[in-house]
């Protein structure tokens, strides 16, 4: 039986992790080269979309969307500034940051403190609270939820009538 030491195997695994991180950036950049900023949610019949690209690559659509969004958010020169941080650190910083400047500050902190991804996220939850809502999540609010929210709010909070009327109109 060949027993390798922990440190020998760890070194090999760290190299594999770096290659994985790099491939995620490369795939995201490739999607940007294909679609630019005008990312179609679903292509028309016969048209290529991010879903078709994910299928052609044999990866999940959520991973593909993540790689595209992070590559769009972080300019190439910012991606290798912190030698001890992984792609996942960048993803976590993006979830909590409102802009690139704040994300870079968060990453600098994680680098200086030598934080693991889990430690970094715990710290951000303590300091910032919940991650910022994703714009996609805000758009996907179910109509039923909005309808119930209006019913609950109408009598309890002095909302401006025009706002409530606009919401009701939207729900119809």
PDB file of C-alpha atoms in Angstrom, residues 34-146:
ATOM      1  CA  UNK A  34     -20.659  34.885 -27.137  1.00  0.00           C
ATOM      2  CA  UNK A  35     -23.518  36.830 -25.560  1.00  0.00           C
ATOM      3  CA  UNK A  36     -21.971  40.078 -24.368  1.00  0.00           C
ATOM      4  CA  UNK A  37     -24.199  42.045 -22.024  1.00  0.00           C
ATOM      5  CA  UNK A  38     -27.368  41.023 -23.865  1.00  0.00           C
ATOM      6  CA  UNK A  39     -27.783  37.628 -22.316  1.00  0.00           C
ATOM      7  CA  UNK A  40     -30.968  35.981 -23.615  1.00  0.00           C
ATOM      8  CA  UNK A  41     -32.918  34.178 -20.893  1.00  0.00           C
ATOM      9  CA  UNK A  42     -34.087  31.594 -23.419  1.00  0.00           C
ATOM     10  CA  UNK A  43     -33.189  31.594 -27.062  1.00  0.00           C
ATOM     11  CA  UNK A  44     -35.912  31.515 -29.657  1.00  0.00           C
ATOM     12  CA  UNK A  45     -36.199  28.221 -31.460  1.00  0.00           C
ATOM     13  CA  UNK A  46     -32.894  27.594 -33.196  1.00  0.00           C
ATOM     14  CA  UNK A  47     -31.160  30.436 -31.316  1.00  0.00           C
ATOM     15  CA  UNK A  48     -28.349  29.802 -28.891  1.00  0.00           C
ATOM     16  CA  UNK A  49     -28.755  30.779 -25.239  1.00  0.00           C
ATOM     17  CA  UNK A  50     -26.935  30.280 -21.985  1.00  0.00           C
ATOM     18  CA  UNK A  51     -29.053  27.173 -21.449  1.00  0.00           C
ATOM     19  CA  UNK A  52     -27.902  25.698 -24.753  1.00  0.00           C
ATOM     20  CA  UNK A  53     -24.279  26.585 -23.948  1.00  0.00           C
ATOM     21  CA  UNK A  54     -24.551  24.874 -20.563  1.00  0.00           C
ATOM     22  CA  UNK A  55     -26.031  21.800 -22.261  1.00  0.00           C
ATOM     23  CA  UNK A  56     -23.289  21.734 -24.905  1.00  0.00           C
ATOM     24  CA  UNK A  57     -20.638  21.911 -22.174  1.00  0.00           C
ATOM     25  CA  UNK A  58     -22.389  19.337 -20.004  1.00  0.00           C
ATOM     26  CA  UNK A  59     -22.694  21.654 -17.008  1.00  0.00           C
ATOM     27  CA  UNK A  60     -25.677  22.824 -14.976  1.00  0.00           C
ATOM     28  CA  UNK A  61     -27.444  26.029 -15.929  1.00  0.00           C
ATOM     29  CA  UNK A  62     -27.033  27.484 -12.428  1.00  0.00           C
ATOM     30  CA  UNK A  63     -23.272  26.969 -12.608  1.00  0.00           C
ATOM     31  CA  UNK A  64     -23.220  28.505 -16.083  1.00  0.00           C
ATOM     32  CA  UNK A  65     -25.201  31.537 -14.873  1.00  0.00           C
ATOM     33  CA  UNK A  66     -22.886  31.895 -11.877  1.00  0.00           C
ATOM     34  CA  UNK A  67     -19.748  31.799 -14.029  1.00  0.00           C
ATOM     35  CA  UNK A  68     -21.224  34.311 -16.472  1.00  0.00           C
ATOM     36  CA  UNK A  69     -22.343  36.722 -13.743  1.00  0.00           C
ATOM     37  CA  UNK A  70     -19.071  36.597 -11.812  1.00  0.00           C
ATOM     38  CA  UNK A  71     -16.955  37.018 -14.944  1.00  0.00           C
ATOM     39  CA  UNK A  72     -19.157  40.016 -15.831  1.00  0.00           C
ATOM     40  CA  UNK A  73     -18.808  41.516 -12.364  1.00  0.00           C
ATOM     41  CA  UNK A  74     -15.061  41.082 -11.752  1.00  0.00           C
ATOM     42  CA  UNK A  75     -12.714  42.603 -14.346  1.00  0.00           C
ATOM     43  CA  UNK A  76      -9.899  40.224 -15.310  1.00  0.00           C
ATOM     44  CA  UNK A  77      -7.147  42.153 -13.477  1.00  0.00           C
ATOM     45  CA  UNK A  78      -9.004  41.760 -10.153  1.00  0.00           C
ATOM     46  CA  UNK A  79      -9.261  37.967 -10.273  1.00  0.00           C
ATOM     47  CA  UNK A  80      -5.714  37.063  -9.273  1.00  0.00           C
ATOM     48  CA  UNK A  81      -4.955  39.814  -6.795  1.00  0.00           C
ATOM     49  CA  UNK A  82      -5.308  37.565  -3.754  1.00  0.00           C
ATOM     50  CA  UNK A  83      -3.169  34.473  -4.012  1.00  0.00           C
ATOM     51  CA  UNK A  84      -4.739  32.660  -1.067  1.00  0.00           C
ATOM     52  CA  UNK A  85      -8.380  33.198  -2.143  1.00  0.00           C
ATOM     53  CA  UNK A  86     -10.430  30.878  -4.317  1.00  0.00           C
ATOM     54  CA  UNK A  87     -13.138  31.513  -6.877  1.00  0.00           C
ATOM     55  CA  UNK A  88     -15.644  30.715  -4.137  1.00  0.00           C
ATOM     56  CA  UNK A  89     -14.340  33.630  -2.042  1.00  0.00           C
ATOM     57  CA  UNK A  90     -15.127  35.886  -5.005  1.00  0.00           C
ATOM     58  CA  UNK A  91     -18.622  34.406  -5.287  1.00  0.00           C
ATOM     59  CA  UNK A  92     -19.291  34.979  -1.576  1.00  0.00           C
ATOM     60  CA  UNK A  93     -18.008  38.565  -1.736  1.00  0.00           C
ATOM     61  CA  UNK A  94     -20.299  39.225  -4.712  1.00  0.00           C
ATOM     62  CA  UNK A  95     -23.322  37.987  -2.773  1.00  0.00           C
ATOM     63  CA  UNK A  96     -22.728  40.537  -0.011  1.00  0.00           C
ATOM     64  CA  UNK A  97     -21.257  43.489  -1.917  1.00  0.00           C
ATOM     65  CA  UNK A  98     -23.264  46.246  -3.535  1.00  0.00           C
ATOM     66  CA  UNK A  99     -20.519  47.086  -6.046  1.00  0.00           C
ATOM     67  CA  UNK A 100     -17.059  46.063  -7.197  1.00  0.00           C
ATOM     68  CA  UNK A 101     -15.300  48.405  -4.761  1.00  0.00           C
ATOM     69  CA  UNK A 102     -17.010  46.868  -1.755  1.00  0.00           C
ATOM     70  CA  UNK A 103     -16.398  43.351  -3.084  1.00  0.00           C
ATOM     71  CA  UNK A 104     -12.678  44.081  -3.418  1.00  0.00           C
ATOM     72  CA  UNK A 105     -12.558  45.466   0.133  1.00  0.00           C
ATOM     73  CA  UNK A 106     -14.231  42.307   1.431  1.00  0.00           C
ATOM     74  CA  UNK A 107     -11.801  40.115  -0.495  1.00  0.00           C
ATOM     75  CA  UNK A 108      -8.830  42.110   0.791  1.00  0.00           C
ATOM     76  CA  UNK A 109     -10.057  41.535   4.336  1.00  0.00           C
ATOM     77  CA  UNK A 110     -10.465  37.789   3.722  1.00  0.00           C
ATOM     78  CA  UNK A 111      -6.966  37.640   2.267  1.00  0.00           C
ATOM     79  CA  UNK A 112      -5.350  39.548   5.126  1.00  0.00           C
ATOM     80  CA  UNK A 113      -7.124  37.398   7.707  1.00  0.00           C
ATOM     81  CA  UNK A 114      -6.409  34.168   5.820  1.00  0.00           C
ATOM     82  CA  UNK A 115     -10.074  33.226   6.017  1.00  0.00           C
ATOM     83  CA  UNK A 116     -11.522  30.032   4.639  1.00  0.00           C
ATOM     84  CA  UNK A 117     -14.655  30.381   2.540  1.00  0.00           C
ATOM     85  CA  UNK A 118     -16.824  29.230   5.453  1.00  0.00           C
ATOM     86  CA  UNK A 119     -15.077  31.622   7.864  1.00  0.00           C
ATOM     87  CA  UNK A 120     -15.385  34.472   5.379  1.00  0.00           C
ATOM     88  CA  UNK A 121     -19.110  33.906   4.938  1.00  0.00           C
ATOM     89  CA  UNK A 122     -19.664  33.607   8.708  1.00  0.00           C
ATOM     90  CA  UNK A 123     -17.837  36.898   9.202  1.00  0.00           C
ATOM     91  CA  UNK A 124     -19.926  38.634   6.528  1.00  0.00           C
ATOM     92  CA  UNK A 125     -23.154  37.338   8.048  1.00  0.00           C
ATOM     93  CA  UNK A 126     -22.106  38.739  11.429  1.00  0.00           C
ATOM     94  CA  UNK A 127     -20.979  42.112  10.081  1.00  0.00           C
ATOM     95  CA  UNK A 128     -23.348  42.714   7.148  1.00  0.00           C
ATOM     96  CA  UNK A 129     -26.244  40.384   7.830  1.00  0.00           C
ATOM     97  CA  UNK A 130     -28.092  38.595   5.065  1.00  0.00           C
ATOM     98  CA  UNK A 131     -26.720  38.679   1.526  1.00  0.00           C
ATOM     99  CA  UNK A 132     -28.198  41.377  -0.686  1.00  0.00           C
ATOM    100  CA  UNK A 133     -31.224  40.178  -2.647  1.00  0.00           C
ATOM    101  CA  UNK A 134     -30.480  39.076  -6.179  1.00  0.00           C
ATOM    102  CA  UNK A 135     -32.254  41.173  -8.808  1.00  0.00           C
ATOM    103  CA  UNK A 136     -33.544  37.958 -10.405  1.00  0.00           C
ATOM    104  CA  UNK A 137     -35.095  36.881  -7.099  1.00  0.00           C
ATOM    105  CA  UNK A 138     -36.852  40.216  -6.748  1.00  0.00           C
ATOM    106  CA  UNK A 139     -38.331  39.891 -10.249  1.00  0.00           C
ATOM    107  CA  UNK A 140     -39.562  36.353  -9.592  1.00  0.00           C
ATOM    108  CA  UNK A 141     -41.748  37.226  -6.610  1.00  0.00           C
ATOM    109  CA  UNK A 142     -44.916  35.218  -7.040  1.00  0.00           C
ATOM    110  CA  UNK A 143     -48.018  37.222  -7.824  1.00  0.00           C
ATOM    111  CA  UNK A 144     -49.858  35.417  -5.047  1.00  0.00           C
ATOM    112  CA  UNK A 145     -47.336  36.673  -2.505  1.00  0.00           C
ATOM    113  CA  UNK A 146     -47.760  40.251  -3.725  1.00  0.00           C
TER     114      UNK A 146
END
